[in-house]
PDB file of N, CA and C in Angstrom:
ATOM      1  N   MET R   1     264.269  46.040  99.677  1.00 88.00           N
ATOM      2  CA  MET R   1     264.753  44.882  98.932  1.00 88.00           C
ATOM      3  C   MET R   1     264.477  43.635  99.762  1.00 88.00           C
ATOM      4  N   LEU R   2     264.113  42.578  99.071  1.00 90.00           N
ATOM      5  CA  LEU R   2     263.720  41.334  99.718  1.00 90.00           C
ATOM      6  C   LEU R   2     264.834  40.298  99.609  1.00 90.00           C
ATOM      7  N   CYS R   3     265.243  39.764 100.754  1.00 93.00           N
ATOM      8  CA  CYS R   3     266.255  38.704 100.790  1.00 93.00           C
ATOM      9  C   CYS R   3     265.572  37.376 101.094  1.00 93.00           C
ATOM     10  N   MET R   4     265.981  36.340 100.379  1.00 93.00           N
ATOM     11  CA  MET R   4     265.496  34.990 100.657  1.00 93.00           C
ATOM     12  C   MET R   4     266.571  34.277 101.459  1.00 93.00           C
ATOM     13  N   CYS R   5     266.173  33.657 102.553  1.00 94.00           N
ATOM     14  CA  CYS R   5     267.102  32.954 103.436  1.00 94.00           C
ATOM     15  C   CYS R   5     266.769  31.470 103.393  1.00 94.00           C
ATOM     16  N   GLU R   6     267.703  30.680 102.901  1.00 95.00           N
ATOM     17  CA  GLU R   6     267.503  29.236 102.806  1.00 95.00           C
ATOM     18  C   GLU R   6     268.430  28.523 103.778  1.00 95.00           C
ATOM     19  N   GLY R   7     268.105  27.273 104.063  1.00 95.00           N
ATOM     20  CA  GLY R   7     268.919  26.468 104.963  1.00 95.00           C
ATOM     21  C   GLY R   7     268.640  26.741 106.426  1.00 95.00           C
ATOM     22  N   LEU R   8     267.461  27.275 106.723  1.00 96.00           N
ATOM     23  CA  LEU R   8     267.129  27.609 108.110  1.00 96.00           C
ATOM     24  C   LEU R   8     266.878  26.350 108.937  1.00 96.00           C
ATOM     25  N   SER R   9     267.370  26.388 110.153  1.00 94.00           N
ATOM     26  CA  SER R   9     267.075  25.336 111.119  1.00 94.00           C
ATOM     27  C   SER R   9     265.583  25.376 111.449  1.00 94.00           C
ATOM     28  N   TRP R  10     265.014  24.232 111.800  1.00 91.00           N
ATOM     29  CA  TRP R  10     263.606  24.206 112.178  1.00 91.00           C
ATOM     30  C   TRP R  10     263.330  25.038 113.428  1.00 91.00           C
ATOM     31  N   SER R  11     264.361  25.314 114.212  1.00 92.00           N
ATOM     32  CA  SER R  11     264.157  26.091 115.434  1.00 92.00           C
ATOM     33  C   SER R  11     264.191  27.600 115.197  1.00 92.00           C
ATOM     34  N   VAL R  12     264.524  28.039 113.987  1.00 94.00           N
ATOM     35  CA  VAL R  12     264.528  29.473 113.681  1.00 94.00           C
ATOM     36  C   VAL R  12     263.083  29.950 113.559  1.00 94.00           C
ATOM     37  N   ASP R  13     262.768  31.031 114.275  1.00 93.00           N
ATOM     38  CA  ASP R  13     261.447  31.641 114.160  1.00 93.00           C
ATOM     39  C   ASP R  13     261.613  33.081 113.668  1.00 93.00           C
ATOM     40  N   ASP R  14     260.500  33.788 113.510  1.00 94.00           N
ATOM     41  CA  ASP R  14     260.560  35.158 112.998  1.00 94.00           C
ATOM     42  C   ASP R  14     261.455  36.044 113.864  1.00 94.00           C
ATOM     43  N   ARG R  15     261.362  35.867 115.167  1.00 95.00           N
ATOM     44  CA  ARG R  15     262.139  36.711 116.085  1.00 95.00           C
ATOM     45  C   ARG R  15     263.640  36.480 115.918  1.00 95.00           C
ATOM     46  N   SER R  16     264.078  35.224 115.842  1.00 94.00           N
ATOM     47  CA  SER R  16     265.515  34.951 115.711  1.00 94.00           C
ATOM     48  C   SER R  16     266.038  35.407 114.354  1.00 94.00           C
ATOM     49  N   LEU R  17     265.211  35.322 113.314  1.00 95.00           N
ATOM     50  CA  LEU R  17     265.617  35.814 112.000  1.00 95.00           C
ATOM     51  C   LEU R  17     265.711  37.343 112.021  1.00 95.00           C
ATOM     52  N   LEU R  18     264.757  37.993 112.654  1.00 96.00           N
ATOM     53  CA  LEU R  18     264.799  39.446 112.808  1.00 96.00           C
ATOM     54  C   LEU R  18     266.041  39.868 113.585  1.00 96.00           C
ATOM     55  N   ASP R  19     266.336  39.176 114.671  1.00 96.00           N
ATOM     56  CA  ASP R  19     267.522  39.503 115.471  1.00 96.00           C
ATOM     57  C   ASP R  19     268.803  39.376 114.658  1.00 96.00           C
ATOM     58  N   ALA R  20     268.882  38.367 113.796  1.00 95.00           N
ATOM     59  CA  ALA R  20     270.081  38.144 112.989  1.00 95.00           C
ATOM     60  C   ALA R  20     270.278  39.246 111.951  1.00 95.00           C
ATOM     61  N   PHE R  21     269.190  39.793 111.420  1.00 96.00           N
ATOM     62  CA  PHE R  21     269.287  40.756 110.318  1.00 96.00           C
ATOM     63  C   PHE R  21     269.146  42.215 110.730  1.00 96.00           C
ATOM     64  N   SER R  22     268.533  42.504 111.854  1.00 96.00           N
ATOM     65  CA  SER R  22     268.211  43.890 112.199  1.00 96.00           C
ATOM     66  C   SER R  22     269.430  44.761 112.461  1.00 96.00           C
ATOM     67  N   SER R  23     270.564  44.170 112.780  1.00 95.00           N
ATOM     68  CA  SER R  23     271.757  44.993 113.016  1.00 95.00           C
ATOM     69  C   SER R  23     272.337  45.547 111.713  1.00 95.00           C
ATOM     70  N   PHE R  24     271.818  45.121 110.559  1.00 96.00           N
ATOM     71  CA  PHE R  24     272.326  45.584 109.267  1.00 96.00           C
ATOM     72  C   PHE R  24     271.490  46.715 108.670  1.00 96.00           C
ATOM     73  N   GLY R  25     270.362  47.014 109.280  1.00 94.00           N
ATOM     74  CA  GLY R  25     269.528  48.102 108.779  1.00 94.00           C
ATOM     75  C   GLY R  25     268.077  47.917 109.175  1.00 94.00           C
ATOM     76  N   ASP R  26     267.224  48.751 108.587  1.00 95.00           N
ATOM     77  CA  ASP R  26     265.803  48.756 108.913  1.00 95.00           C
ATOM     78  C   ASP R  26     265.087  47.590 108.235  1.00 95.00           C
ATOM     79  N   VAL R  27     264.720  46.593 109.034  1.00 96.00           N
ATOM     80  CA  VAL R  27     263.976  45.434 108.536  1.00 96.00           C
ATOM     81  C   VAL R  27     262.493  45.751 108.683  1.00 96.00           C
ATOM     82  N   THR R  28     261.767  45.707 107.567  1.00 95.00           N
ATOM     83  CA  THR R  28     260.348  46.054 107.605  1.00 95.00           C
ATOM     84  C   THR R  28     259.437  44.842 107.754  1.00 95.00           C
ATOM     85  N   GLU R  29     259.939  43.665 107.385  1.00 95.00           N
ATOM     86  CA  GLU R  29     259.116  42.451 107.505  1.00 95.00           C
ATOM     87  C   GLU R  29     260.000  41.211 107.492  1.00 95.00           C
ATOM     88  N   VAL R  30     259.607  40.228 108.283  1.00 95.00           N
ATOM     89  CA  VAL R  30     260.278  38.929 108.323  1.00 95.00           C
ATOM     90  C   VAL R  30     259.193  37.867 108.255  1.00 95.00           C
ATOM     91  N   SER R  31     259.407  36.856 107.422  1.00 94.00           N
ATOM     92  CA  SER R  31     258.430  35.764 107.393  1.00 94.00           C
ATOM     93  C   SER R  31     259.122  34.450 107.070  1.00 94.00           C
ATOM     94  N   ILE R  32     258.790  33.448 107.845  1.00 94.00           N
ATOM     95  CA  ILE R  32     259.293  32.095 107.626  1.00 94.00           C
ATOM     96  C   ILE R  32     258.150  31.289 107.023  1.00 94.00           C
ATOM     97  N   MET R  33     258.469  30.468 106.051  1.00 94.00           N
ATOM     98  CA  MET R  33     257.459  29.655 105.387  1.00 94.00           C
ATOM     99  C   MET R  33     257.284  28.340 106.150  1.00 94.00           C
ATOM    100  N   TYR R  34     256.035  28.006 106.431  1.00 92.00           N
ATOM    101  CA  TYR R  34     255.707  26.796 107.185  1.00 92.00           C
ATOM    102  C   TYR R  34     254.878  25.843 106.329  1.00 92.00           C
ATOM    103  N   ASP R  35     255.053  24.551 106.562  1.00 91.00           N
ATOM    104  CA  ASP R  35     254.260  23.524 105.899  1.00 91.00           C
ATOM    105  C   ASP R  35     252.820  23.614 106.405  1.00 91.00           C
ATOM    106  N   LYS R  36     251.866  23.607 105.490  1.00 91.00           N
ATOM    107  CA  LYS R  36     250.454  23.739 105.871  1.00 91.00           C
ATOM    108  C   LYS R  36     249.968  22.575 106.719  1.00 91.00           C
ATOM    109  N   ASN R  37     250.446  21.377 106.433  1.00 93.00           N
ATOM    110  CA  ASN R  37     249.951  20.185 107.130  1.00 93.00           C
ATOM    111  C   ASN R  37     250.619  19.961 108.475  1.00 93.00           C
ATOM    112  N   SER R  38     251.948  20.035 108.505  1.00 92.00           N
ATOM    113  CA  SER R  38     252.668  19.715 109.739  1.00 92.00           C
ATOM    114  C   SER R  38     252.890  20.930 110.629  1.00 92.00           C
ATOM    115  N   GLY R  39     252.862  22.127 110.037  1.00 91.00           N
ATOM    116  CA  GLY R  39     253.158  23.330 110.809  1.00 91.00           C
ATOM    117  C   GLY R  39     254.640  23.543 111.026  1.00 91.00           C
ATOM    118  N   ARG R  40     255.458  22.654 110.487  1.00 92.00           N
ATOM    119  CA  ARG R  40     256.912  22.733 110.648  1.00 92.00           C
ATOM    120  C   ARG R  40     257.494  23.689 109.600  1.00 92.00           C
ATOM    121  N   SER R  41     258.572  24.354 109.974  1.00 92.00           N
ATOM    122  CA  SER R  41     259.255  25.247 109.048  1.00 92.00           C
ATOM    123  C   SER R  41     259.673  24.491 107.794  1.00 92.00           C
ATOM    124  N   ARG R  42     259.568  25.145 106.651  1.00 94.00           N
ATOM    125  CA  ARG R  42     260.017  24.550 105.392  1.00 94.00           C
ATOM    126  C   ARG R  42     261.500  24.824 105.153  1.00 94.00           C
ATOM    127  N   GLY R  43     262.155  25.520 106.095  1.00 95.00           N
ATOM    128  CA  GLY R  43     263.598  25.735 106.000  1.00 95.00           C
ATOM    129  C   GLY R  43     264.014  26.972 105.231  1.00 95.00           C
ATOM    130  N   PHE R  44     263.047  27.827 104.919  1.00 94.00           N
ATOM    131  CA  PHE R  44     263.405  29.085 104.267  1.00 94.00           C
ATOM    132  C   PHE R  44     262.437  30.182 104.680  1.00 94.00           C
ATOM    133  N   GLY R  45     262.883  31.410 104.469  1.00 94.00           N
ATOM    134  CA  GLY R  45     262.060  32.558 104.813  1.00 94.00           C
ATOM    135  C   GLY R  45     262.540  33.791 104.075  1.00 94.00           C
ATOM    136  N   PHE R  46     261.909  34.917 104.383  1.00 94.00           N
ATOM    137  CA  PHE R  46     262.200  36.165 103.695  1.00 94.00           C
ATOM    138  C   PHE R  46     262.408  37.287 104.697  1.00 94.00           C
ATOM    139  N   VAL R  47     263.334  38.188 104.352  1.00 95.00           N
ATOM    140  CA  VAL R  47     263.591  39.377 105.157  1.00 95.00           C
ATOM    141  C   VAL R  47     263.501  40.574 104.221  1.00 95.00           C
ATOM    142  N   GLN R  48     262.621  41.512 104.554  1.00 94.00           N
ATOM    143  CA  GLN R  48     262.426  42.718 103.738  1.00 94.00           C
ATOM    144  C   GLN R  48     263.150  43.883 104.398  1.00 94.00           C
ATOM    145  N   PHE R  49     264.048  44.520 103.650  1.00 94.00           N
ATOM    146  CA  PHE R  49     264.746  45.717 104.111  1.00 94.00           C
ATOM    147  C   PHE R  49     264.135  46.938 103.439  1.00 94.00           C
ATOM    148  N   SER R  50     264.137  48.065 104.141  1.00 94.00           N
ATOM    149  CA  SER R  50     263.633  49.299 103.534  1.00 94.00           C
ATOM    150  C   SER R  50     264.671  49.921 102.609  1.00 94.00           C
ATOM    151  N   ASN R  51     265.935  49.507 102.755  1.00 93.00           N
ATOM    152  CA  ASN R  51     267.031  50.111 102.002  1.00 93.00           C
ATOM    153  C   ASN R  51     267.823  49.025 101.280  1.00 93.00           C
ATOM    154  N   GLU R  52     268.054  49.205  99.998  1.00 92.00           N
ATOM    155  CA  GLU R  52     268.763  48.213  99.192  1.00 92.00           C
ATOM    156  C   GLU R  52     270.201  47.996  99.667  1.00 92.00           C
ATOM    157  N   ASP R  53     270.886  49.077 100.060  1.00 95.00           N
ATOM    158  CA  ASP R  53     272.272  48.952 100.528  1.00 95.00           C
ATOM    159  C   ASP R  53     272.363  48.105 101.797  1.00 95.00           C
ATOM    160  N   ASP R  54     271.386  48.254 102.687  1.00 95.00           N
ATOM    161  CA  ASP R  54     271.368  47.450 103.915  1.00 95.00           C
ATOM    162  C   ASP R  54     271.183  45.972 103.590  1.00 95.00           C
ATOM    163  N   ALA R  55     270.327  45.676 102.630  1.00 94.00           N
ATOM    164  CA  ALA R  55     270.097  44.286 102.220  1.00 94.00           C
ATOM    165  C   ALA R  55     271.367  43.684 101.629  1.00 94.00           C
ATOM    166  N   LYS R  56     272.052  44.452 100.798  1.00 95.00           N
ATOM    167  CA  LYS R  56     273.299  43.966 100.193  1.00 95.00           C
ATOM    168  C   LYS R  56     274.358  43.715 101.261  1.00 95.00           C
ATOM    169  N   TYR R  57     274.449  44.622 102.225  1.00 96.00           N
ATOM    170  CA  TYR R  57     275.413  44.475 103.311  1.00 96.00           C
ATOM    171  C   TYR R  57     275.106  43.215 104.129  1.00 96.00           C
ATOM    172  N   ALA R  58     273.845  43.011 104.466  1.00 96.00           N
ATOM    173  CA  ALA R  58     273.447  41.827 105.235  1.00 96.00           C
ATOM    174  C   ALA R  58     273.771  40.554 104.464  1.00 96.00           C
ATOM    175  N   LYS R  59     273.487  40.535 103.170  1.00 95.00           N
ATOM    176  CA  LYS R  59     273.784  39.357 102.351  1.00 95.00           C
ATOM    177  C   LYS R  59     275.278  39.087 102.322  1.00 95.00           C
ATOM    178  N   ASP R  60     276.074  40.134 102.106  1.00 95.00           N
ATOM    179  CA  ASP R  60     277.530  39.970 102.043  1.00 95.00           C
ATOM    180  C   ASP R  60     278.097  39.400 103.338  1.00 95.00           C
ATOM    181  N   VAL R  61     277.578  39.851 104.460  1.00 96.00           N
ATOM    182  CA  VAL R  61     278.105  39.425 105.761  1.00 96.00           C
ATOM    183  C   VAL R  61     277.540  38.072 106.199  1.00 96.00           C
ATOM    184  N   LEU R  62     276.250  37.845 106.009  1.00 95.00           N
ATOM    185  CA  LEU R  62     275.598  36.664 106.591  1.00 95.00           C
ATOM    186  C   LEU R  62     275.566  35.428 105.698  1.00 95.00           C
ATOM    187  N   ASP R  63     275.743  35.587 104.393  1.00 96.00           N
ATOM    188  CA  ASP R  63     275.692  34.432 103.499  1.00 96.00           C
ATOM    189  C   ASP R  63     276.787  33.436 103.879  1.00 96.00           C
ATOM    190  N   GLY R  64     276.395  32.221 104.229  1.00 95.00           N
ATOM    191  CA  GLY R  64     277.338  31.187 104.643  1.00 95.00           C
ATOM    192  C   GLY R  64     277.584  31.121 106.141  1.00 95.00           C
ATOM    193  N   LYS R  65     277.134  32.130 106.881  1.00 96.00           N
ATOM    194  CA  LYS R  65     277.294  32.123 108.342  1.00 96.00           C
ATOM    195  C   LYS R  65     276.276  31.167 108.961  1.00 96.00           C
ATOM    196  N   VAL R  66     276.603  30.664 110.133  1.00 95.00           N
ATOM    197  CA  VAL R  66     275.749  29.689 110.820  1.00 95.00           C
ATOM    198  C   VAL R  66     274.757  30.400 111.739  1.00 95.00           C
ATOM    199  N   LEU R  67     273.485  30.033 111.622  1.00 94.00           N
ATOM    200  CA  LEU R  67     272.439  30.526 112.509  1.00 94.00           C
ATOM    201  C   LEU R  67     271.745  29.318 113.120  1.00 94.00           C
ATOM    202  N   LEU R  68     271.834  29.191 114.428  1.00 92.00           N
ATOM    203  CA  LEU R  68     271.238  28.079 115.170  1.00 92.00           C
ATOM    204  C   LEU R  68     271.603  26.720 114.570  1.00 92.00           C
ATOM    205  N   GLY R  69     272.896  26.576 114.252  1.00 93.00           N
ATOM    206  CA  GLY R  69     273.423  25.286 113.829  1.00 93.00           C
ATOM    207  C   GLY R  69     273.407  24.989 112.345  1.00 93.00           C
ATOM    208  N   ARG R  70     272.877  25.884 111.518  1.00 95.00           N
ATOM    209  CA  ARG R  70     272.802  25.641 110.067  1.00 95.00           C
ATOM    210  C   ARG R  70     273.363  26.837 109.306  1.00 95.00           C
ATOM    211  N   PRO R  71     274.134  26.583 108.240  1.00 96.00           N
ATOM    212  CA  PRO R  71     274.653  27.700 107.438  1.00 96.00           C
ATOM    213  C   PRO R  71     273.538  28.339 106.596  1.00 96.00           C
ATOM    214  N   LEU R  72     273.517  29.660 106.589  1.00 95.00           N
ATOM    215  CA  LEU R  72     272.523  30.399 105.813  1.00 95.00           C
ATOM    216  C   LEU R  72     272.942  30.508 104.355  1.00 95.00           C
ATOM    217  N   ARG R  73     271.982  30.410 103.469  1.00 95.00           N
ATOM    218  CA  ARG R  73     272.187  30.717 102.047  1.00 95.00           C
ATOM    219  C   ARG R  73     271.242  31.874 101.736  1.00 95.00           C
ATOM    220  N   ILE R  74     271.830  33.015 101.414  1.00 95.00           N
ATOM    221  CA  ILE R  74     271.028  34.217 101.217  1.00 95.00           C
ATOM    222  C   ILE R  74     271.122  34.668  99.768  1.00 95.00           C
ATOM    223  N   SER R  75     269.977  34.963  99.196  1.00 92.00           N
ATOM    224  CA  SER R  75     269.926  35.493  97.834  1.00 92.00           C
ATOM    225  C   SER R  75     268.877  36.598  97.802  1.00 92.00           C
ATOM    226  N   TYR R  76     268.865  37.336  96.712  1.00 90.00           N
ATOM    227  CA  TYR R  76     267.839  38.361  96.547  1.00 90.00           C
ATOM    228  C   TYR R  76     266.608  37.698  95.946  1.00 90.00           C
ATOM    229  N   ALA R  77     265.477  37.962  96.539  1.00 85.00           N
ATOM    230  CA  ALA R  77     264.228  37.368  96.061  1.00 85.00           C
ATOM    231  C   ALA R  77     263.578  38.307  95.056  1.00 85.00           C
ATOM    232  N   LEU R  78     262.918  37.720  94.078  1.00 75.00           N
ATOM    233  CA  LEU R  78     262.143  38.516  93.133  1.00 75.00           C
ATOM    234  C   LEU R  78     260.806  38.824  93.782  1.00 75.00           C
ATOM    235  N   GLU R  79     260.452  40.092  93.794  1.00 63.00           N
ATOM    236  CA  GLU R  79     259.174  40.468  94.371  1.00 63.00           C
ATOM    237  C   GLU R  79     258.103  40.254  93.317  1.00 63.00           C
ATOM    238  N   ARG R  80     257.087  39.504  93.679  1.00 57.00           N
ATOM    239  CA  ARG R  80     256.034  39.154  92.751  1.00 57.00           C
ATOM    240  C   ARG R  80     254.746  39.863  93.118  1.00 57.00           C
ATOM    241  N   VAL R  81     254.099  40.404  92.139  1.00 53.00           N
ATOM    242  CA  VAL R  81     252.797  41.017  92.353  1.00 53.00           C
ATOM    243  C   VAL R  81     251.761  39.906  92.277  1.00 53.00           C
ATOM    244  N   ARG R  82     250.937  39.807  93.294  1.00 56.00           N
ATOM    245  CA  ARG R  82     249.937  38.743  93.351  1.00 56.00           C
ATOM    246  C   ARG R  82     249.025  38.826  92.127  1.00 56.00           C
ATOM    247  N   GLY R  83     248.898  37.704  91.447  1.00 57.00           N
ATOM    248  CA  GLY R  83     248.050  37.639  90.270  1.00 57.00           C
ATOM    249  C   GLY R  83     248.763  37.970  88.972  1.00 57.00           C
ATOM    250  N   ALA R  84     249.992  38.464  89.067  1.00 55.00           N
ATOM    251  CA  ALA R  84     250.738  38.800  87.852  1.00 55.00           C
ATOM    252  C   ALA R  84     251.284  37.525  87.220  1.00 55.00           C
ATOM    253  N   PRO R  85     251.366  37.489  85.902  1.00 58.00           N
ATOM    254  CA  PRO R  85     251.899  36.287  85.250  1.00 58.00           C
ATOM    255  C   PRO R  85     253.390  36.131  85.514  1.00 58.00           C
ATOM    256  N   VAL R  86     253.823  34.903  85.588  1.00 54.00           N
ATOM    257  CA  VAL R  86     255.247  34.614  85.743  1.00 54.00           C
ATOM    258  C   VAL R  86     255.811  34.413  84.346  1.00 54.00           C
ATOM    259  N   VAL R  87     256.852  35.160  84.015  1.00 56.00           N
ATOM    260  CA  VAL R  87     257.451  35.078  82.690  1.00 56.00           C
ATOM    261  C   VAL R  87     258.733  34.272  82.791  1.00 56.00           C
ATOM    262  N   VAL R  88     258.797  33.185  82.024  1.00 57.00           N
ATOM    263  CA  VAL R  88     259.977  32.329  82.012  1.00 57.00           C
ATOM    264  C   VAL R  88     260.598  32.425  80.628  1.00 57.00           C
ATOM    265  N   PRO R  89     261.881  32.819  80.549  1.00 60.00           N
ATOM    266  CA  PRO R  89     262.498  32.936  79.230  1.00 60.00           C
ATOM    267  C   PRO R  89     262.598  31.581  78.547  1.00 60.00           C
ATOM    268  N   ARG R  90     262.417  31.566  77.244  1.00 63.00           N
ATOM    269  CA  ARG R  90     262.510  30.327  76.465  1.00 63.00           C
ATOM    270  C   ARG R  90     263.953  30.028  76.146  1.00 63.00           C
ATOM    271  N   ILE R  91     264.270  28.768  76.173  1.00 63.00           N
ATOM    272  CA  ILE R  91     265.590  28.318  75.751  1.00 63.00           C
ATOM    273  C   ILE R  91     265.429  27.810  74.332  1.00 63.00           C
ATOM    274  N   SER R  92     266.267  28.298  73.466  1.00 56.00           N
ATOM    275  CA  SER R  92     266.169  27.925  72.062  1.00 56.00           C
ATOM    276  C   SER R  92     266.389  26.427  71.902  1.00 56.00           C
ATOM    277  N   SER R  93     265.571  25.808  71.059  1.00 56.00           N
ATOM    278  CA  SER R  93     265.725  24.377  70.813  1.00 56.00           C
ATOM    279  C   SER R  93     266.582  24.109  69.582  1.00 56.00           C
ATOM    280  N   ALA R  94     267.117  25.169  69.004  1.00 57.00           N
ATOM    281  CA  ALA R  94     267.957  25.014  67.812  1.00 57.00           C
ATOM    282  C   ALA R  94     269.264  24.319  68.173  1.00 57.00           C
ATOM    283  N   GLU R  95     269.768  23.542  67.230  1.00 57.00           N
ATOM    284  CA  GLU R  95     271.044  22.850  67.429  1.00 57.00           C
ATOM    285  C   GLU R  95     272.176  23.871  67.452  1.00 57.00           C
ATOM    286  N   PRO R  96     273.158  23.688  68.340  1.00 56.00           N
ATOM    287  CA  PRO R  96     274.288  24.623  68.361  1.00 56.00           C
ATOM    288  C   PRO R  96     275.115  24.491  67.088  1.00 56.00           C
ATOM    289  N   LYS R  97     275.651  25.614  66.645  1.00 57.00           N
ATOM    290  CA  LYS R  97     276.497  25.608  65.449  1.00 57.00           C
ATOM    291  C   LYS R  97     277.897  25.187  65.826  1.00 57.00           C
ATOM    292  N   ASP R  98     278.542  24.431  64.930  1.00 55.00           N
ATOM    293  CA  ASP R  98     279.913  23.979  65.192  1.00 55.00           C
ATOM    294  C   ASP R  98     280.907  25.061  64.914  1.00 55.00           C
TER     295      ASP R  98
END
C-alpha cells in the first residue's frame, strides 16, 4: 500500500523518511518529489509498504506528528498505472430539488 506524505520539511530526504516509517513494517520504496528546476523538495513524498496493515498502522500513528520541524499529513495514495486514463467522476449539473 502506498502512503502519501505531505508537509515535509525541505531537509527531509529519502533516508529520514525511511527511518520514520520503517519501524511500522516492511517499507519497499521511499521517494520524495523534487522540483525539476531548483532541485528543492516539493514538500511531499511517497512511502510504499509491502503490507496494508503496516501502512494503516503507520498512518494512524504518524499523521499529524512532527518530522524535522513540520507536521506530517499522511493519506493513502492511489496507485496509477503509467499510461492509464485518469477517470474523474462527473458532478451532475442538474438543479437540486426543493
